[in-house]
Amino acid sequence: MFTWYKRGTPIERRTFWGCFAGWGLDALDVQMFTLAIPAIIAAYGIDHTQAGAISAVTLISSALGGWLAGALSDKFGRVRTLQITILWFSAFTFLCAFAQTFPQLLVLKALQGFGFGGEWAAGAVLMAETIRPENRGKAMGAVQSAWAVGWGGAVLLYAAAFTWLPADTAWRVMFGVGLLPAILVLYVRRNLREPARIASDSNEPKVSMWRQVTQVFQPRVLKTTIIGAVLGTGAHGGYYAIMTWLPTFLSKERHLSVLNTGGYLAVVIIAFWCGCMASAYLLDRIGRRRNVALFAFCCIVTVLAYVMLPLSNLQMLVLGFPLGFFAAGIPASLGALFNELYPAEMRGTGVGFCYNFGRIASAGFPVLVGYMSHSMSLGSAIGIDAAIAYGLAMVAVLLLPETRGKLLRPTSPEQALEPINDAELALNRARSQR
């Protein structure tokens, strides 16, 4: 499983750790809000629908930020864009700690989202162009597992803050810690390098920013873009329907204390990490399409059982593992798949659009869960919304071509100097056609 890492070049390993840390710190910042929802509701006197609106606005802004950052990475470089987005989301997460009113928090969370979405887009393309084709799925799936690491850090911070501090102070302290990711920029500047550009890129005329952003709607890639956007919608819709409201479901409907809620979440988080690693292995083993379809189907079955069956607390604890495991498989697959669908000159834009359009469309799912919970249990609302979303993802991925082993150029600077023999080229073509 980890042989690829041992055999990787120094720049491959440094890029892996830079993106791993960035994605983990993203998760720390984002998951703090989902954990703090009950305290924020109490602090501002808002209802579930308004709390869901904060999540929705953040998702929409992160989608726009990811699309824009993807285009910027095509125009100005992957590494430079990565640095800007890290600084952006760190600064606005920190400022959320000082929001005095609900509208202020809404605006600051929206601005945070721009950087959050952009960081993933720039980092995903940087990884895809740096890692060798035969290891791309394993490496990018492993990077996605950093979300579980950051999520776990958020739960530990949540448990400590709400145990030792008053609720209205605790959630502000959590957001204040969100400034920490800015330190990562120092590592990125010193250790990561821009992937080599292929020769043909330098001879192409420069395009305007508007054309750069909209080139994924060209006729030759329009079908891919539409299906990719639907896939992103299903993947994100299911995930956010579950994870935005899971802490509230456990505390309000299952009546678990702060520490017991943290215990249940710990099982889901550990399972999420395991699911990412399993998906990383399967991506290069059975292919992108089969892997996404498999995990989507398992997600539907598991989430419906988790929130709708009359389970005991122990049974919920046990079922929390497959819930987190299967929820991880789809997002762990999207980075490799979307990068392999587009040519180099629009790769960042394509990845940023498909992955992040899903965030815009899926922004309605947390709001819808909150709205539906007025007429049914919160658990039922979560289950229905998540099942619809994952069903959409399963259908969409089967309409895309299999891209496993597809050769991407440019790659890392060291690999760019290596000749590609006919046998290697034929092998990669055969894999991509399976």
Coordinates of C-alpha atoms in Angstrom, one line a residue:
M1 CA 0.0 0.0 0.0
F2 CA 2.8 2.4 0.9
T3 CA 5.4 1.1 -1.5
W4 CA 4.7 4.0 -3.9
Y5 CA 5.7 6.5 -1.2
K6 CA 9.0 4.7 -0.4
R7 CA 9.9 4.7 -4.1
G8 CA 8.8 8.2 -4.8
T9 CA 11.1 11.1 -5.6
P10 CA 11.8 13.8 -2.9
I11 CA 9.5 16.3 -4.6
E12 CA 6.7 13.7 -4.7
R13 CA 7.0 13.1 -1.0
R14 CA 7.3 16.8 -0.1
T15 CA 4.3 17.6 -2.3
F16 CA 2.3 14.9 -0.7
W17 CA 3.0 16.2 2.8
G18 CA 2.3 19.8 1.9
C19 CA -1.1 18.9 0.4
F20 CA -1.8 16.5 3.3
A21 CA -1.2 19.2 5.8
G22 CA -3.2 21.8 3.9
W23 CA -6.2 19.5 3.6
G24 CA -6.0 18.4 7.2
L25 CA -6.0 22.0 8.4
D26 CA -8.9 22.8 6.1
A27 CA -10.9 20.1 7.8
L28 CA -9.9 21.5 11.2
D29 CA -11.3 24.9 10.3
V30 CA -14.5 23.6 8.6
Q31 CA -15.5 20.9 11.1
M32 CA -15.3 23.3 14.0
F33 CA -18.4 25.0 12.7
T34 CA -20.5 21.7 12.5
L35 CA -19.5 20.9 16.1
A36 CA -20.3 24.4 17.4
I37 CA -23.7 24.6 15.8
P38 CA -25.7 24.1 19.0
A39 CA -23.7 26.8 20.8
I40 CA -24.0 29.2 17.9
I41 CA -27.8 28.6 17.8
A42 CA -28.0 29.5 21.5
A43 CA -25.6 32.5 21.2
Y44 CA -27.5 34.2 18.4
G45 CA -31.0 32.9 19.1
I46 CA -31.4 31.4 15.6
D47 CA -33.2 28.2 14.5
H48 CA -32.0 25.1 12.6
T49 CA -32.8 26.6 9.2
Q50 CA -30.7 29.7 9.8
A51 CA -27.8 27.6 11.1
G52 CA -28.1 25.5 8.0
A53 CA -28.0 28.7 6.0
I54 CA -24.5 29.5 7.4
S55 CA -23.3 26.1 6.2
A56 CA -25.0 26.6 2.8
V57 CA -23.4 30.1 2.3
T58 CA -20.0 28.7 3.1
L59 CA -20.5 25.8 0.7
I60 CA -21.5 28.2 -2.1
S61 CA -18.6 30.6 -1.6
S62 CA -16.2 27.6 -1.4
A63 CA -17.5 26.4 -4.7
L64 CA -17.0 29.8 -6.3
G65 CA -13.5 30.0 -4.7
G66 CA -12.6 26.6 -5.9
W67 CA -13.6 27.3 -9.5
L68 CA -11.8 30.6 -9.5
A69 CA -8.7 29.2 -7.8
G70 CA -8.6 26.3 -10.4
A71 CA -8.5 28.9 -13.2
L72 CA -5.9 30.9 -11.4
S73 CA -3.7 27.8 -11.0
D74 CA -3.9 27.3 -14.8
K75 CA -2.9 30.9 -15.4
F76 CA -0.4 31.7 -12.7
G77 CA 0.7 28.4 -11.3
R78 CA -0.4 25.7 -8.8
V79 CA 2.0 26.5 -5.9
R80 CA 1.4 30.3 -5.9
T81 CA -2.4 29.8 -5.9
L82 CA -2.1 27.3 -3.0
Q83 CA -0.2 29.8 -0.8
I84 CA -2.8 32.5 -1.4
T85 CA -5.8 30.3 -0.6
I86 CA -4.2 29.0 2.6
L87 CA -3.6 32.5 3.9
W88 CA -7.1 33.5 2.9
F89 CA -9.1 30.8 4.7
S90 CA -6.9 31.0 7.8
A91 CA -7.5 34.7 8.2
F92 CA -11.2 34.6 7.9
T93 CA -11.6 31.6 10.1
F94 CA -9.8 33.6 12.8
L95 CA -12.0 36.6 12.3
C96 CA -15.1 34.5 12.8
A97 CA -14.2 34.3 16.5
F98 CA -15.0 38.0 16.8
A99 CA -18.4 38.0 15.1
Q100 CA -21.0 39.9 17.2
T101 CA -24.1 39.2 15.2
F102 CA -25.6 36.5 13.0
P103 CA -25.2 38.5 9.8
Q104 CA -21.5 39.2 10.6
L105 CA -20.8 35.5 11.1
L106 CA -22.6 34.7 7.9
V107 CA -20.4 37.1 5.9
L108 CA -17.2 36.0 7.5
K109 CA -18.0 32.3 6.9
A110 CA -18.8 33.1 3.3
L111 CA -15.4 34.8 2.9
Q112 CA -13.7 31.8 4.6
G113 CA -15.3 29.5 2.0
F114 CA -13.5 31.2 -0.9
G115 CA -10.1 30.1 0.5
F116 CA -11.3 26.7 1.6
G117 CA -12.5 25.7 -1.8
G118 CA -9.6 27.2 -3.6
E119 CA -7.0 25.3 -1.5
W120 CA -8.4 22.0 -2.5
A121 CA -8.5 22.8 -6.2
A122 CA -4.9 24.1 -6.4
G123 CA -3.6 21.3 -4.2
A124 CA -5.4 18.5 -6.1
V125 CA -4.0 19.5 -9.5
L126 CA -0.5 20.0 -8.0
M127 CA -0.7 16.4 -6.6
A128 CA -2.1 14.9 -9.9
E129 CA 0.7 16.5 -12.0
T130 CA 3.4 15.5 -9.5
I131 CA 2.6 11.9 -8.7
R132 CA 3.3 9.1 -11.2
P133 CA 0.2 7.7 -13.1
E134 CA 0.4 4.3 -11.5
N135 CA 0.4 5.8 -8.0
R136 CA -2.0 8.7 -8.5
G137 CA -5.0 7.1 -7.0
K138 CA -3.2 5.8 -4.0
A139 CA -1.5 9.2 -3.3
M140 CA -4.6 11.4 -3.8
G141 CA -6.8 9.0 -1.8
A142 CA -4.2 9.1 1.0
V143 CA -4.2 12.9 0.9
Q144 CA -7.9 12.9 1.3
S145 CA -7.5 10.9 4.5
A146 CA -6.0 14.1 6.0
W147 CA -9.6 15.3 6.3
A148 CA -10.1 12.7 9.1
V149 CA -6.9 13.9 10.8
G150 CA -8.2 17.5 10.8
W151 CA -11.7 16.4 11.8
G152 CA -10.3 14.5 14.7
G153 CA -8.3 17.6 15.8
A154 CA -11.5 19.6 15.7
V155 CA -13.3 17.1 17.9
L156 CA -10.5 17.1 20.5
L157 CA -10.5 20.9 20.4
Y158 CA -14.3 20.9 20.8
A159 CA -14.3 18.5 23.7
A160 CA -11.6 20.5 25.5
A161 CA -13.1 23.9 24.8
F162 CA -16.7 23.0 25.8
T163 CA -15.5 21.1 28.9
W164 CA -13.4 23.9 30.3
L165 CA -15.0 27.1 29.0
P166 CA -18.5 28.5 28.9
A167 CA -20.3 27.6 25.6
D168 CA -20.4 31.2 24.3
T169 CA -16.6 31.5 24.8
A170 CA -15.7 28.0 23.7
W171 CA -16.9 28.3 20.1
R172 CA -15.1 31.6 19.7
V173 CA -11.8 30.1 21.0
M174 CA -12.2 27.3 18.5
F175 CA -12.4 29.7 15.6
G176 CA -9.5 31.7 16.9
V177 CA -7.3 28.5 16.6
G178 CA -8.2 28.6 12.9
L179 CA -5.3 31.0 12.3
L180 CA -2.8 28.1 12.7
P181 CA -2.9 26.9 9.0
A182 CA -1.2 30.2 7.9
I183 CA 2.0 28.7 9.2
L184 CA 1.8 26.0 6.5
V185 CA 2.6 28.7 3.8
L186 CA 6.2 28.7 5.0
Y187 CA 6.6 25.0 4.2
V188 CA 4.9 25.4 0.8
R189 CA 7.2 28.3 -0.2
R190 CA 10.4 26.4 0.8
N191 CA 9.6 22.9 -0.3
L192 CA 7.0 22.7 -3.1
R193 CA 7.8 23.4 -6.8
E194 CA 5.6 24.2 -9.7
P195 CA 5.2 21.2 -12.0
A196 CA 7.0 21.4 -15.3
R197 CA 5.1 22.8 -18.2
I198 CA 4.9 20.9 -21.5
A199 CA 6.6 22.6 -24.4
S200 CA 3.4 23.2 -26.3
D201 CA 2.0 25.3 -23.4
S202 CA 4.6 28.0 -23.8
N203 CA 3.6 28.6 -27.5
E204 CA -0.1 29.0 -26.9
P205 CA -1.5 32.6 -26.8
K206 CA -2.4 34.0 -23.4
V207 CA -6.1 34.0 -22.7
S208 CA -8.2 36.4 -20.6
M209 CA -9.3 35.4 -17.1
W210 CA -12.9 35.1 -18.2
R211 CA -12.0 32.7 -21.0
Q212 CA -9.8 30.8 -18.7
V213 CA -12.7 30.3 -16.2
T214 CA -15.3 29.4 -18.9
Q215 CA -13.2 27.1 -21.2
V216 CA -14.6 24.0 -19.5
F217 CA -17.8 24.8 -21.4
Q218 CA -16.2 24.2 -24.8
P219 CA -18.1 21.7 -26.9
R220 CA -15.3 19.1 -26.7
V221 CA -15.5 18.9 -22.9
L222 CA -19.0 20.1 -22.2
K223 CA -20.5 16.6 -21.6
T224 CA -17.7 15.7 -19.3
T225 CA -18.2 19.0 -17.4
I226 CA -22.0 18.5 -16.9
I227 CA -21.6 14.9 -15.7
G228 CA -18.7 15.8 -13.5
A229 CA -20.8 18.5 -11.9
V230 CA -23.6 16.1 -11.2
L231 CA -21.2 13.7 -9.7
G232 CA -19.8 16.4 -7.5
T233 CA -23.3 17.4 -6.4
G234 CA -24.2 13.9 -5.3
A235 CA -20.9 13.3 -3.5
H236 CA -21.0 16.6 -1.6
G237 CA -24.8 16.6 -1.1
G238 CA -24.7 13.2 0.7
Y239 CA -21.6 14.1 2.8
Y240 CA -22.9 17.5 4.0
A241 CA -26.4 16.2 4.7
I242 CA -24.9 13.7 7.1
M243 CA -21.8 15.5 8.6
T244 CA -23.3 19.0 9.0
W245 CA -26.1 17.7 11.2
L246 CA -24.5 14.5 12.8
P247 CA -23.3 16.2 16.0
T248 CA -26.7 17.9 16.5
F249 CA -28.5 14.6 15.8
L250 CA -26.4 12.8 18.4
S251 CA -26.8 15.5 21.0
K252 CA -30.4 16.4 20.5
E253 CA -32.1 13.2 19.3
R254 CA -29.8 10.6 21.0
H255 CA -29.3 12.9 24.0
L256 CA -25.6 12.2 24.3
S257 CA -23.3 14.5 26.3
V258 CA -20.4 16.4 24.9
L259 CA -17.9 13.7 25.7
N260 CA -20.1 10.8 24.6
T261 CA -20.8 12.7 21.3
G262 CA -17.1 13.0 20.8
G263 CA -16.7 9.2 21.4
Y264 CA -19.3 8.4 18.7
L265 CA -17.7 10.9 16.3
A266 CA -14.2 9.4 17.0
V267 CA -15.5 6.0 15.6
V268 CA -16.8 7.8 12.5
I269 CA -13.6 9.7 12.1
I270 CA -11.3 6.7 12.4
A271 CA -13.5 4.9 10.0
F272 CA -13.3 7.8 7.6
W273 CA -9.5 7.6 7.6
C274 CA -9.7 3.8 6.9
G275 CA -12.2 4.4 4.2
C276 CA -10.0 6.9 2.4
M277 CA -7.0 4.5 2.5
A278 CA -9.2 1.6 1.2
S279 CA -10.5 3.8 -1.6
A280 CA -7.0 4.9 -2.4
Y281 CA -6.0 1.3 -2.9
L282 CA -9.1 0.3 -4.8
L283 CA -8.8 3.3 -7.2
D284 CA -5.7 1.9 -8.8
R285 CA -6.9 -1.7 -8.4
I286 CA -10.5 -1.7 -9.8
G287 CA -10.7 1.7 -11.4
R288 CA -12.3 5.0 -10.7
R289 CA -15.9 4.2 -11.9
R290 CA -16.3 1.0 -10.0
N291 CA -14.9 2.4 -6.8
V292 CA -17.2 5.4 -6.7
A293 CA -20.3 3.3 -7.6
L294 CA -19.4 0.8 -4.9
F295 CA -19.0 3.3 -2.1
A296 CA -22.1 5.3 -3.1
F297 CA -24.3 2.2 -2.9
C298 CA -22.8 1.3 0.5
C299 CA -23.4 4.8 1.7
I300 CA -27.1 4.7 0.9
V301 CA -27.6 1.4 2.8
T302 CA -25.5 2.5 5.8
V303 CA -26.9 6.0 6.4
L304 CA -30.5 4.8 6.2
A305 CA -29.8 2.1 8.7
Y306 CA -27.9 4.5 11.0
V307 CA -30.5 7.3 11.3
M308 CA -33.8 5.4 10.8
L309 CA -33.6 2.0 12.6
P310 CA -34.4 1.9 16.3
L311 CA -30.8 1.2 17.3
S312 CA -29.4 1.1 20.8
N313 CA -26.5 3.3 21.7
L314 CA -24.1 0.4 21.4
Q315 CA -25.4 -0.6 18.0
M316 CA -25.1 3.0 16.8
L317 CA -21.5 3.0 18.0
V318 CA -20.8 -0.1 16.0
L319 CA -22.6 1.1 12.9
G320 CA -20.7 4.4 13.1
F321 CA -17.7 2.7 11.6
P322 CA -19.2 1.6 8.3
L323 CA -21.0 5.0 8.1
G324 CA -17.6 6.9 8.2
F325 CA -15.8 4.2 6.1
F326 CA -18.2 4.4 3.1
A327 CA -18.7 8.2 3.4
A328 CA -14.9 8.5 2.8
G329 CA -14.7 6.5 -0.4
I330 CA -16.3 9.0 -2.9
P331 CA -14.4 12.2 -2.0
A332 CA -11.2 10.2 -1.9
S333 CA -11.8 9.3 -5.5
L334 CA -12.8 12.6 -7.0
G335 CA -9.4 14.2 -7.1
A336 CA -7.8 11.6 -9.3
L337 CA -10.9 11.1 -11.5
F338 CA -11.5 14.8 -12.3
N339 CA -7.8 15.5 -13.0
E340 CA -7.8 12.7 -15.5
L341 CA -10.8 14.0 -17.4
Y342 CA -9.2 17.3 -18.6
P343 CA -6.2 18.4 -20.7
A344 CA -3.4 20.3 -19.0
E345 CA -4.4 23.8 -20.2
M346 CA -7.8 23.6 -18.4
R347 CA -7.1 20.9 -15.8
G348 CA -7.2 23.3 -12.8
T349 CA -10.4 25.0 -14.1
G350 CA -12.1 21.6 -14.8
V351 CA -11.2 20.1 -11.5
G352 CA -12.2 23.3 -9.6
F353 CA -15.5 23.5 -11.4
C354 CA -16.7 19.9 -11.2
Y355 CA -15.6 19.4 -7.6
N356 CA -16.9 22.8 -6.4
F357 CA -20.1 23.0 -8.5
G358 CA -21.2 20.1 -6.3
R359 CA -20.7 22.4 -3.3
I360 CA -23.0 25.0 -4.8
A361 CA -25.7 22.5 -5.6
S362 CA -25.3 20.6 -2.4
A363 CA -25.5 23.7 -0.3
G364 CA -29.3 23.2 -0.4
F365 CA -29.0 19.8 1.4
P366 CA -28.1 21.1 4.9
V367 CA -30.8 23.8 4.6
L368 CA -33.3 21.2 3.4
V369 CA -32.4 18.9 6.3
G370 CA -33.0 21.7 8.8
Y371 CA -36.3 22.6 7.1
M372 CA -37.6 19.0 6.9
S373 CA -36.7 18.5 10.6
H374 CA -39.7 20.8 11.4
S375 CA -42.1 18.1 10.1
M376 CA -40.2 14.9 10.8
S377 CA -37.3 13.7 13.0
L378 CA -33.9 15.1 12.2
G379 CA -32.6 11.6 11.6
S380 CA -35.3 10.9 8.9
A381 CA -34.5 14.2 7.2
I382 CA -30.8 13.3 7.1
G383 CA -31.4 9.8 5.8
I384 CA -33.8 10.8 2.9
D385 CA -31.5 13.7 1.7
A386 CA -28.3 11.6 1.8
A387 CA -29.9 8.7 0.0
I388 CA -31.0 10.9 -2.9
A389 CA -27.6 12.5 -3.1
Y390 CA -25.6 9.3 -3.2
G391 CA -28.0 7.8 -5.7
L392 CA -27.3 10.7 -8.0
A393 CA -23.5 10.2 -7.6
M394 CA -23.8 6.5 -8.4
V395 CA -25.7 7.2 -11.7
A396 CA -23.4 10.0 -12.8
V397 CA -20.1 8.2 -12.4
L398 CA -21.3 5.3 -14.6
L399 CA -21.7 7.8 -17.4
L400 CA -18.0 8.9 -17.3
P401 CA -15.1 7.0 -19.0
E402 CA -12.6 5.0 -16.9
T403 CA -9.4 6.9 -16.6
R404 CA -7.2 4.7 -14.4
G405 CA -3.5 4.9 -15.3
K406 CA -4.0 7.9 -17.7
L407 CA -0.7 9.7 -18.4
L408 CA -0.7 13.4 -17.4
R409 CA 1.9 15.8 -18.6
P410 CA 3.3 17.9 -17.0
T411 CA 4.5 15.8 -14.1
S412 CA 7.1 16.6 -11.5
P413 CA 10.4 18.3 -12.6
E414 CA 12.4 15.1 -12.1
Q415 CA 9.8 13.0 -14.0
A416 CA 9.6 15.5 -16.8
L417 CA 13.1 14.7 -17.8
E418 CA 12.5 10.9 -17.9
P419 CA 11.8 9.4 -21.3
I420 CA 8.4 7.6 -21.8
N421 CA 9.0 4.4 -23.7
D422 CA 6.5 2.8 -26.0
A423 CA 5.6 0.0 -23.6
E424 CA 4.8 2.4 -20.8
L425 CA 2.7 4.6 -23.1
A426 CA 0.8 1.6 -24.4
L427 CA 0.2 0.3 -20.9
N428 CA -1.3 3.6 -19.8
R429 CA -3.5 3.9 -22.9
A430 CA -4.8 0.3 -22.3
R431 CA -5.5 1.1 -18.6
S432 CA -7.4 4.3 -19.5
Q433 CA -9.6 2.4 -22.0
R434 CA -10.7 -0.2 -19.5

